[in-house]
Coordinates of C-alpha atoms in Angstrom, one line a residue:
M1 CA -6.9 18.7 -2.9
L2 CA -4.3 16.4 -0.8
D3 CA -5.6 15.7 2.7
A4 CA -2.7 16.8 5.6
N5 CA -1.8 12.8 5.6
L6 CA -0.9 12.4 2.2
T7 CA 0.4 16.2 1.5
Q8 CA 3.4 14.6 4.3
Q9 CA 3.4 11.7 2.2
L10 CA 4.1 13.2 -1.1
K11 CA 6.6 15.7 0.6
T12 CA 8.0 13.2 2.0
Y13 CA 8.9 11.4 -1.8
L14 CA 10.3 14.5 -3.8
G15 CA 12.6 14.7 -1.4
N16 CA 14.0 12.3 -3.6
L17 CA 14.0 14.1 -6.8
K18 CA 17.5 14.4 -8.5
Q19 CA 16.3 16.9 -11.0
P20 CA 14.1 19.9 -11.6
I21 CA 11.0 19.1 -13.4
E22 CA 8.2 20.8 -15.0
L23 CA 4.1 20.2 -14.9
V24 CA 3.1 21.9 -18.4
A25 CA -0.6 22.6 -17.5
S26 CA -3.7 22.2 -20.0
L27 CA -6.8 23.9 -18.5
D28 CA -9.6 26.0 -19.7
D29 CA -12.5 27.4 -16.9
G30 CA -14.0 24.0 -16.6
A31 CA -14.7 22.6 -12.7
K32 CA -12.1 19.3 -13.7
S33 CA -9.5 22.2 -14.5
R34 CA -9.6 23.8 -11.8
E35 CA -9.5 21.0 -9.6
M36 CA -6.1 20.4 -11.5
R37 CA -4.4 23.4 -11.4
D38 CA -5.4 23.2 -7.7
L39 CA -3.6 19.9 -7.5
L40 CA -0.1 21.2 -9.4
N41 CA -0.2 23.9 -7.6
E42 CA -0.2 22.0 -4.3
I43 CA 2.5 19.7 -5.7
A44 CA 4.9 22.5 -6.7
A45 CA 4.8 24.3 -3.4
L46 CA 6.1 20.9 -2.2
S47 CA 9.5 20.6 -4.1
D48 CA 11.7 23.7 -4.9
L49 CA 12.9 21.5 -8.1
I50 CA 9.1 21.8 -9.1
E51 CA 7.5 24.6 -11.3
V52 CA 3.8 24.8 -12.6
V53 CA 3.9 26.3 -16.4
E54 CA 0.8 26.6 -18.9
G55 CA 0.4 24.6 -22.0
A56 CA -2.0 23.7 -24.9
D57 CA -3.0 19.7 -25.3
E58 CA -5.5 18.2 -27.8
R59 CA -7.2 17.3 -24.3
T60 CA -8.3 19.4 -21.7
P61 CA -7.9 19.4 -18.6
S62 CA -4.5 17.4 -18.9
F63 CA -0.6 18.2 -17.5
L64 CA 2.5 16.5 -18.8
I65 CA 5.5 16.0 -16.0
R66 CA 8.2 16.5 -18.1
R67 CA 11.9 16.7 -17.2
A68 CA 13.0 20.5 -17.2
G69 CA 16.0 21.0 -19.8
A70 CA 15.2 17.3 -21.2
H71 CA 11.9 17.2 -22.5
E72 CA 11.7 13.9 -24.0
V73 CA 11.7 12.8 -20.9
A74 CA 8.0 13.2 -20.1
V75 CA 4.8 11.4 -18.8
R76 CA 0.9 12.7 -19.0
F77 CA -2.3 12.3 -17.5
A78 CA -5.4 13.3 -18.9
G79 CA -7.4 14.0 -15.9
L80 CA -6.9 13.5 -12.1
P81 CA -4.8 10.8 -10.9
M82 CA -6.0 10.5 -7.6
G83 CA -8.3 7.1 -6.2
H84 CA -5.8 3.9 -7.3
E85 CA -3.8 5.9 -9.6
F86 CA -2.4 8.5 -6.8
T87 CA 0.6 6.2 -6.9
S88 CA 1.1 6.1 -10.6
L89 CA 1.3 10.2 -10.3
V90 CA 4.2 10.1 -7.3
L91 CA 6.0 7.8 -9.8
A92 CA 5.8 9.2 -12.8
L93 CA 7.0 12.5 -10.9
L94 CA 9.8 10.9 -8.8
Q95 CA 11.4 8.8 -12.3
V96 CA 11.2 11.7 -14.4
G97 CA 12.7 13.7 -12.1
G98 CA 15.7 11.4 -12.0
H99 CA 15.2 9.0 -9.2
P100 CA 15.8 5.4 -10.6
P101 CA 13.1 2.6 -10.7
K102 CA 13.1 -0.5 -9.0
A103 CA 12.7 -2.3 -12.1
S104 CA 15.6 -5.1 -12.8
Q105 CA 18.6 -3.9 -15.1
D106 CA 17.1 -6.7 -17.7
V107 CA 13.4 -5.1 -17.9
I108 CA 15.6 -1.8 -18.3
E109 CA 18.0 -2.9 -20.6
A110 CA 15.2 -4.4 -22.8
V111 CA 13.0 -1.2 -23.0
Q112 CA 15.8 0.7 -23.7
A113 CA 16.9 -1.3 -26.8
L114 CA 13.6 -1.2 -28.2
D115 CA 14.1 -0.1 -31.9
G116 CA 11.0 2.3 -33.2
D117 CA 8.4 5.2 -32.2
Y118 CA 6.0 4.0 -30.1
A119 CA 2.9 7.0 -28.9
F120 CA 0.8 5.0 -26.1
E121 CA -2.7 5.8 -24.9
T122 CA -4.2 4.7 -21.9
Y123 CA -8.0 4.5 -20.8
F124 CA -8.1 4.0 -17.2
S125 CA -10.8 4.5 -14.7
L126 CA -10.4 5.7 -10.9
S127 CA -12.0 2.6 -9.5
C128 CA -10.0 0.2 -11.3
Q129 CA -7.6 -1.6 -9.5
N130 CA -5.8 -3.5 -12.6
C131 CA -5.5 0.1 -14.2
P132 CA -2.0 1.5 -12.3
D133 CA -0.3 -1.4 -12.9
V134 CA -0.6 -0.6 -16.7
V135 CA -0.2 3.0 -16.4
Q136 CA 2.7 2.6 -14.5
A137 CA 4.8 0.2 -16.9
L138 CA 3.9 2.7 -19.9
N139 CA 5.2 5.6 -17.9
L140 CA 8.3 3.6 -16.8
M141 CA 9.1 2.9 -20.3
A142 CA 8.5 6.8 -21.7
V143 CA 10.9 7.7 -18.8
L144 CA 13.7 5.0 -20.0
N145 CA 13.2 5.7 -24.0
P146 CA 12.8 8.8 -25.7
R147 CA 11.0 7.1 -28.3
I148 CA 8.2 6.0 -26.1
T149 CA 5.3 8.7 -25.3
H150 CA 2.4 7.6 -23.1
T151 CA -0.9 9.5 -22.1
A152 CA -2.7 8.1 -19.5
I153 CA -6.8 9.2 -20.1
D154 CA -9.4 9.2 -17.2
G155 CA -12.0 7.3 -19.6
A156 CA -15.0 9.3 -17.8
L157 CA -13.7 12.3 -18.2
F158 CA -13.5 11.8 -22.0
K159 CA -16.8 10.5 -22.7
E160 CA -16.7 11.5 -26.5
E161 CA -13.6 9.8 -26.6
V162 CA -14.3 6.9 -25.1
D163 CA -17.0 6.5 -27.3
R164 CA -15.8 7.3 -30.3
R165 CA -12.8 5.0 -29.9
K166 CA -15.8 2.3 -28.6
V167 CA -13.6 1.8 -25.1
M168 CA -15.9 -0.4 -23.0
S169 CA -13.3 -1.8 -20.6
V170 CA -10.4 -0.8 -18.8
P171 CA -7.3 -1.0 -18.8
Q172 CA -7.4 -0.3 -22.7
I173 CA -4.5 0.6 -24.4
F174 CA -4.0 1.7 -27.9
L175 CA -0.7 2.4 -29.5
N176 CA 0.0 4.6 -32.5
G177 CA -3.8 5.1 -32.5
E178 CA -5.2 1.5 -32.8
P179 CA -5.7 -0.9 -30.1
F180 CA -2.7 -2.9 -28.7
A181 CA -3.6 -4.3 -25.7
Q182 CA -6.9 -4.9 -22.9
G183 CA -6.1 -6.2 -19.1
R184 CA -3.4 -5.9 -17.0
M185 CA -0.1 -5.8 -18.0
D186 CA 3.6 -5.7 -16.8
V187 CA 6.9 -3.8 -18.1
E188 CA 7.7 -7.6 -19.3
Q189 CA 4.5 -8.4 -21.2
I190 CA 4.4 -5.3 -22.8
V191 CA 7.9 -5.8 -23.9
A192 CA 7.2 -8.6 -25.1
K193 CA 4.5 -7.9 -27.3
L194 CA 6.5 -5.6 -28.9
D195 CA 9.4 -7.0 -29.3
T196 CA 8.9 -10.7 -31.5
G197 CA 12.4 -12.0 -30.2
A198 CA 11.6 -11.2 -26.4
E199 CA 10.2 -15.3 -26.6
A200 CA 12.9 -16.9 -28.1
K201 CA 15.5 -15.2 -25.9
A202 CA 13.4 -15.8 -22.7
A203 CA 13.1 -19.9 -24.2
E204 CA 17.2 -19.9 -24.5
K205 CA 17.7 -18.6 -20.5
I206 CA 15.2 -21.7 -19.6
A207 CA 16.2 -24.5 -21.6
A208 CA 20.2 -23.6 -19.5
K209 CA 19.1 -23.7 -16.0
D210 CA 20.1 -27.1 -14.2
A211 CA 17.2 -29.0 -12.6
F212 CA 15.6 -27.7 -9.3
D213 CA 14.7 -29.5 -6.2
V214 CA 11.4 -28.2 -6.2
L215 CA 9.9 -26.4 -8.7
V216 CA 6.5 -24.3 -8.2
V217 CA 4.1 -24.4 -11.0
G218 CA 1.9 -21.1 -10.7
G219 CA 2.9 -17.7 -8.6
G220 CA -0.4 -16.7 -6.9
P221 CA -0.6 -17.0 -3.3
A222 CA -0.4 -21.0 -2.6
G223 CA 2.8 -21.0 -5.4
A224 CA 4.2 -17.8 -3.1
S225 CA 4.1 -19.8 -0.2
A226 CA 5.1 -22.9 -1.2
A227 CA 8.5 -21.8 -3.0
I228 CA 9.1 -19.2 0.4
Y229 CA 8.9 -22.6 2.7
A230 CA 10.6 -24.9 0.0
A231 CA 13.6 -22.2 -0.3
R232 CA 14.2 -21.6 3.3
K233 CA 14.8 -25.4 3.5
G234 CA 17.8 -24.3 1.1
I235 CA 16.9 -26.2 -1.7
R236 CA 17.2 -24.9 -5.0
T237 CA 14.1 -23.9 -5.9
G238 CA 11.7 -22.2 -8.8
V239 CA 9.1 -20.8 -9.9
V240 CA 7.6 -21.0 -13.0
A241 CA 4.3 -18.4 -13.5
E242 CA 2.0 -17.2 -16.4
R243 CA 1.7 -13.6 -14.0
F244 CA 3.7 -13.8 -10.5
G245 CA 0.3 -13.0 -8.2
G246 CA -2.2 -15.1 -9.7
Q247 CA -6.2 -14.2 -9.5
V248 CA -5.5 -12.0 -6.5
L249 CA -4.3 -9.4 -9.1
D250 CA -7.9 -9.1 -10.2
T251 CA -9.6 -9.2 -6.6
M252 CA -10.7 -5.6 -5.6
A253 CA -11.2 -5.8 -1.7
I254 CA -10.0 -8.1 0.9
E255 CA -10.9 -8.2 4.1
N256 CA -10.6 -12.0 5.6
F257 CA -7.0 -12.4 5.3
I258 CA -6.6 -12.8 9.0
S259 CA -4.5 -9.9 11.0
V260 CA -5.1 -7.7 7.7
P261 CA -8.3 -5.8 8.0
H262 CA -8.6 -4.9 4.7
T263 CA -6.5 -4.9 1.5
E264 CA -6.4 -5.3 -2.2
G265 CA -5.3 -7.8 -4.3
P266 CA -2.3 -6.2 -6.5
K267 CA -1.3 -4.8 -3.6
L268 CA -1.0 -8.0 -1.8
A269 CA 0.3 -9.7 -4.9
A270 CA 3.4 -7.3 -4.8
H271 CA 4.2 -8.2 -0.8
L272 CA 3.8 -11.7 -2.5
E273 CA 6.5 -11.6 -5.0
Q274 CA 8.6 -9.1 -2.7
H275 CA 8.6 -11.9 -0.2
V276 CA 9.6 -14.7 -2.3
K277 CA 12.1 -12.4 -4.1
E278 CA 13.6 -12.4 -0.6
Y279 CA 14.9 -15.3 -0.6
D280 CA 17.1 -17.4 -3.3
V281 CA 14.6 -18.6 -5.8
D282 CA 14.7 -18.4 -9.1
V283 CA 11.4 -16.6 -10.4
M284 CA 10.3 -17.2 -14.2
N285 CA 7.9 -14.8 -15.0
L286 CA 5.5 -14.7 -18.2
Q287 CA 5.5 -18.8 -18.9
T288 CA 2.6 -20.8 -19.5
A289 CA 2.9 -24.5 -18.8
E290 CA 1.9 -26.5 -21.4
A291 CA 2.4 -30.3 -20.7
L292 CA 4.0 -32.4 -17.9
V293 CA 6.2 -35.6 -18.3
P294 CA 6.5 -37.4 -14.8
A295 CA 9.9 -38.9 -13.8
R296 CA 9.7 -42.5 -14.8
A297 CA 11.3 -44.1 -11.7
E298 CA 11.1 -42.7 -7.8
G299 CA 14.0 -39.8 -7.6
G300 CA 13.9 -39.5 -11.4
L301 CA 13.2 -36.1 -13.0
H302 CA 9.8 -34.5 -14.0
E303 CA 9.7 -32.3 -17.1
V304 CA 7.4 -28.9 -17.0
K305 CA 7.1 -28.3 -20.9
L306 CA 6.8 -24.5 -21.6
K307 CA 4.7 -23.0 -24.6
N308 CA 7.5 -21.5 -25.9
G309 CA 9.4 -24.7 -26.3
A310 CA 12.0 -25.2 -23.7
S311 CA 11.3 -27.0 -20.5
L312 CA 11.9 -27.5 -16.9
K313 CA 13.0 -30.0 -14.6
A314 CA 13.0 -31.0 -10.9
R315 CA 12.8 -33.8 -8.3
T316 CA 9.8 -32.6 -6.8
L317 CA 7.0 -30.3 -8.5
I318 CA 4.3 -28.5 -6.7
L319 CA 1.5 -27.5 -8.9
S320 CA 0.0 -23.9 -7.6
T321 CA -1.9 -23.0 -11.1
G322 CA -5.1 -21.7 -9.3
A323 CA -8.2 -21.0 -11.3
R324 CA -9.7 -18.3 -13.9
W325 CA -13.2 -17.2 -14.3
R326 CA -15.7 -19.3 -15.3
Q327 CA -17.6 -18.4 -18.7
M328 CA -21.2 -18.9 -19.9
N329 CA -20.6 -20.3 -22.7
V330 CA -23.3 -19.0 -24.9
P331 CA -23.4 -17.4 -28.1
G332 CA -22.1 -14.2 -28.5
E333 CA -20.5 -14.2 -25.3
D334 CA -16.9 -13.8 -27.0
A335 CA -17.5 -11.3 -29.9
Y336 CA -19.0 -8.9 -26.9
K337 CA -16.2 -9.6 -25.0
N338 CA -14.9 -6.2 -23.9
K339 CA -17.8 -4.8 -25.8
G340 CA -20.5 -4.9 -23.3
V341 CA -18.8 -8.5 -21.6
A342 CA -17.2 -8.2 -18.6
Y343 CA -16.2 -10.1 -15.9
C344 CA -14.7 -7.2 -13.1
P345 CA -17.4 -4.5 -11.9
H346 CA -14.9 -2.7 -10.5
C347 CA -13.5 -1.9 -13.2
D348 CA -15.6 -1.5 -16.1
G349 CA -18.5 -0.2 -14.2
P350 CA -18.3 3.2 -14.2
F351 CA -18.1 3.0 -18.2
Y352 CA -22.6 1.9 -17.8
K353 CA -23.5 5.1 -15.5
G354 CA -27.1 5.6 -15.8
K355 CA -27.1 2.5 -18.3
R356 CA -29.0 -0.8 -17.9
V357 CA -26.7 -4.2 -16.9
A358 CA -27.3 -7.3 -15.9
V359 CA -25.1 -9.6 -13.6
I360 CA -25.1 -13.4 -13.9
G361 CA -24.4 -15.4 -11.0
G362 CA -26.1 -15.2 -7.6
G363 CA -23.3 -16.4 -5.4
N364 CA -21.4 -13.9 -3.3
S365 CA -19.1 -12.7 -6.0
G366 CA -22.3 -11.8 -8.1
V367 CA -24.6 -10.3 -5.2
E368 CA -21.5 -7.9 -4.5
A369 CA -21.2 -7.3 -7.8
A370 CA -25.0 -6.1 -8.1
I371 CA -25.2 -3.7 -4.9
D372 CA -21.9 -2.5 -6.2
L373 CA -23.6 -1.3 -9.9
A374 CA -26.3 -0.3 -8.1
G375 CA -25.1 2.7 -6.9
I376 CA -23.8 3.8 -10.6
V377 CA -25.9 2.2 -13.3
A378 CA -30.0 3.2 -14.5
H379 CA -31.0 -1.0 -13.4
V380 CA -29.7 -4.1 -12.5
T381 CA -31.1 -7.0 -13.6
L382 CA -29.3 -10.3 -11.4
I383 CA -29.7 -13.4 -13.1
E384 CA -29.5 -16.9 -11.3
Y385 CA -29.2 -20.5 -12.6
A386 CA -30.8 -21.9 -9.2
S387 CA -34.4 -21.2 -7.4
D388 CA -32.7 -19.4 -4.9
L389 CA -29.7 -17.0 -4.6
R390 CA -26.5 -18.6 -3.2
A391 CA -25.0 -15.2 -1.3
D392 CA -24.5 -14.6 2.1
A393 CA -28.4 -13.7 3.9
V394 CA -26.3 -9.8 4.9
L395 CA -25.7 -9.3 1.2
Q396 CA -29.3 -10.7 0.2
R397 CA -30.9 -8.6 2.5
K398 CA -28.9 -5.5 1.2
L399 CA -29.8 -6.4 -2.8
A400 CA -33.3 -6.4 -1.6
S401 CA -33.1 -3.3 -0.5
L402 CA -32.0 -1.6 -3.7
P403 CA -35.1 -0.1 -5.6
N404 CA -33.5 -0.5 -8.8
V405 CA -32.5 -4.4 -9.1
K406 CA -34.6 -7.1 -10.4
I407 CA -33.8 -10.4 -9.9
I408 CA -34.9 -13.3 -11.8
T409 CA -33.8 -17.1 -10.3
S410 CA -34.4 -20.4 -12.5
A411 CA -33.2 -19.2 -15.5
L412 CA -30.4 -19.8 -17.6
T413 CA -28.8 -17.5 -19.9
T414 CA -28.9 -18.5 -23.8
E415 CA -27.6 -15.6 -25.9
V416 CA -26.2 -12.3 -25.5
L417 CA -27.2 -10.5 -28.2
G418 CA -25.6 -7.4 -30.0
D419 CA -25.6 -4.8 -32.9
G420 CA -22.1 -6.1 -34.0
D421 CA -20.1 -3.4 -31.8
K422 CA -21.6 -3.8 -28.3
V423 CA -24.1 -5.6 -26.5
T424 CA -27.6 -4.8 -26.7
G425 CA -29.4 -7.6 -24.4
L426 CA -29.4 -11.0 -23.7
T427 CA -32.1 -14.3 -23.8
Y428 CA -32.5 -17.0 -21.3
K429 CA -34.9 -19.7 -20.4
D430 CA -37.0 -19.9 -17.4
R431 CA -36.2 -23.2 -16.1
N432 CA -39.8 -23.7 -14.4
D433 CA -41.4 -23.8 -17.9
G434 CA -38.9 -23.6 -20.6
S435 CA -40.4 -20.3 -21.9
L436 CA -37.6 -17.9 -23.5
H437 CA -37.9 -14.4 -23.0
Q438 CA -35.5 -11.2 -24.1
V439 CA -33.9 -8.7 -22.0
E440 CA -32.8 -5.2 -23.6
L441 CA -29.4 -4.0 -22.0
E442 CA -25.8 -2.4 -22.6
G443 CA -23.7 -3.9 -20.5
I444 CA -23.1 -7.9 -18.9
F445 CA -21.5 -8.9 -15.8
V446 CA -20.8 -12.4 -15.8
Q447 CA -20.0 -13.7 -11.9
I448 CA -20.4 -17.5 -11.8
G449 CA -17.2 -19.2 -10.4
L450 CA -13.9 -20.6 -11.0
V451 CA -12.4 -23.0 -13.3
P452 CA -9.4 -24.7 -12.4
N453 CA -6.4 -23.4 -14.9
T454 CA -5.4 -27.9 -15.2
E455 CA -6.3 -28.4 -18.9
W456 CA -2.5 -29.3 -19.6
L457 CA -2.4 -32.0 -16.8
K458 CA -5.1 -34.4 -18.3
G459 CA -3.2 -37.9 -18.5
A460 CA -0.2 -36.3 -16.1
V461 CA -2.0 -36.8 -12.8
A462 CA -5.7 -37.8 -11.6
L463 CA -8.1 -35.0 -11.9
T464 CA -11.5 -35.0 -10.7
P465 CA -14.5 -34.8 -13.2
H466 CA -14.5 -31.1 -12.8
G467 CA -10.8 -30.6 -13.4
E468 CA -9.3 -30.5 -10.1
I469 CA -6.0 -32.0 -8.9
E470 CA -6.9 -35.1 -6.5
I471 CA -4.6 -34.6 -3.5
D472 CA -4.2 -36.1 -0.1
H473 CA -3.9 -34.2 2.8
R474 CA -0.4 -33.9 2.4
G475 CA -0.6 -31.8 -1.0
E476 CA 0.6 -35.4 -3.0
T477 CA -0.8 -36.5 -5.9
S478 CA -1.6 -39.6 -7.7
Q479 CA 2.4 -39.1 -9.0
P480 CA 5.4 -39.6 -6.8
G481 CA 7.3 -36.8 -5.9
I482 CA 4.6 -34.5 -7.8
F483 CA 2.5 -31.9 -4.9
A484 CA -0.4 -29.1 -5.4
A485 CA -1.8 -26.6 -3.7
G486 CA -4.4 -24.3 -4.2
D487 CA -7.8 -23.1 -5.9
A488 CA -6.4 -25.7 -9.0
T489 CA -7.0 -28.2 -6.2
T490 CA -9.8 -30.3 -4.4
V491 CA -9.4 -28.1 -1.2
P492 CA -13.0 -27.5 -0.8
Y493 CA -12.6 -24.1 0.1
K494 CA -11.3 -21.6 -2.3
Q495 CA -9.7 -19.0 -0.1
I496 CA -6.9 -17.2 -0.2
V497 CA -5.3 -18.0 3.7
I498 CA -6.4 -21.8 3.0
A499 CA -4.3 -21.3 -0.7
M500 CA -1.3 -20.2 1.1
G501 CA -2.0 -23.0 3.9
A502 CA -2.0 -25.4 1.4
G503 CA 1.2 -24.3 -0.3
S504 CA 3.0 -24.4 2.9
T505 CA 2.0 -28.0 3.5
A506 CA 3.0 -29.0 -0.3
A507 CA 6.4 -27.1 0.3
L508 CA 6.9 -29.4 3.4
S509 CA 5.8 -32.6 1.8
A510 CA 8.0 -32.0 -0.9
F511 CA 11.2 -31.4 1.4
D512 CA 10.1 -34.6 3.1
Y513 CA 9.7 -36.6 -0.1
L514 CA 13.3 -35.9 -0.9
I515 CA 15.3 -36.4 2.4
R516 CA 13.1 -39.7 2.6
L517 CA 14.4 -41.0 -0.7
P518 CA 16.1 -44.4 -0.7
E519 CA 19.8 -44.0 -1.5
E520 CA 19.6 -45.9 -5.3
A521 CA 17.0 -43.5 -5.6
Q522 CA 19.5 -40.6 -5.0
Q523 CA 22.0 -42.2 -7.1
L524 CA 19.6 -42.8 -10.2
E525 CA 19.1 -39.0 -9.8
A526 CA 22.9 -38.0 -9.8
A527 CA 23.5 -40.1 -13.0

């Protein structure tokens, strides 16, 4: 199961075990059980502190990682945690084995303080880049709190169960047998959802903070870059973000980040956060900005109002709130979201194996999605609004070579159809003659571009008709002392490397603005 490189890496990691652990295997005579037995035996052979024992569970094949002599410290995998989930396996082995987690003390104490019995189940896909974050978060919670249990389930391996529970996208979390959440979440987000008082506590802490010299709103590549450049100037810097990493967390393969031939979004986001935390930056995650009140006079304090009721003040602001996937905004889209309407082909594609799907959008993202899905599903119908595809020529040639793909151009999707539980098709209008057509299918992947996250800024700074923040060459907005960077702005190309450069520019411009404030403005601020 493990090649020589992985074996050596795993052996090194297992040297950090503090306490003996047992791998309790629930297996039968099937091929997947044989693979799991081989994997568990290989792991046990790498450490004297690991033992494989036989057990029984409602799901086969599965295995429990439990601490010897303290069986309440345990996590379970139903399926083979390879691919993106191999890191989840390694961390589970280490944490059950007593290796201290990297979570902050505040997070650890919040998990341990949860009062209640929580039985979590997470459905994952081996091709999903967001699933490991959820699996690792819930595994950690199960290790820290004996009243929490967690089972990570490979949806492709337990198809009947997935169909019965109507799981059509991952990661999907069930709590005590009922749907709990869908999509990427970290420990803080899960705790906040369980602890109804968490938001009020966070608001109280935020409200007590002093004003910042630079406050960055948004934690994607632009925001991370801005925070680092500002902090290096020795000025008081804060970052408030809805989710640190931003849309990069939803990006599968990144192959155009200069000097790094290949990486993945979640990995890059983790590196960004780690880099920011090497500096004296106050990071306030899981906070949504709701309104901006610009300073009344030059050198005064700008105010950012948050959804939880708290406010933050700063002498300068850098707005880097990024963008989100654009929706079709047609009847049926919201009703069948995660029930056949999806936005991540890498995450959810495996659930449509052998089925008929559509991809909406003929740009690079749409054509890449269609190419990827064609290797999994029975048939792909690509629907593009314009008269021609907009993707790079090399991608179009690859798409045209696939026998199970149909391309429809000059088409406007008008409705998502379903039977109440799941998608059954869609309708589109031929833009050439106005005729309506219906396509029978079981999945729709929407890939039609981005919408800037700027609704909360209307009336505060100048926006384009498309909602982008208007900036000059220095990154300054229509309001003195307020700068912006990244995909939320009028920058012409929405690329990670460009967002990082724009974030650096905005931070340097903010610093330059601060040091050039007239003396009377500085005195006004001090007052």
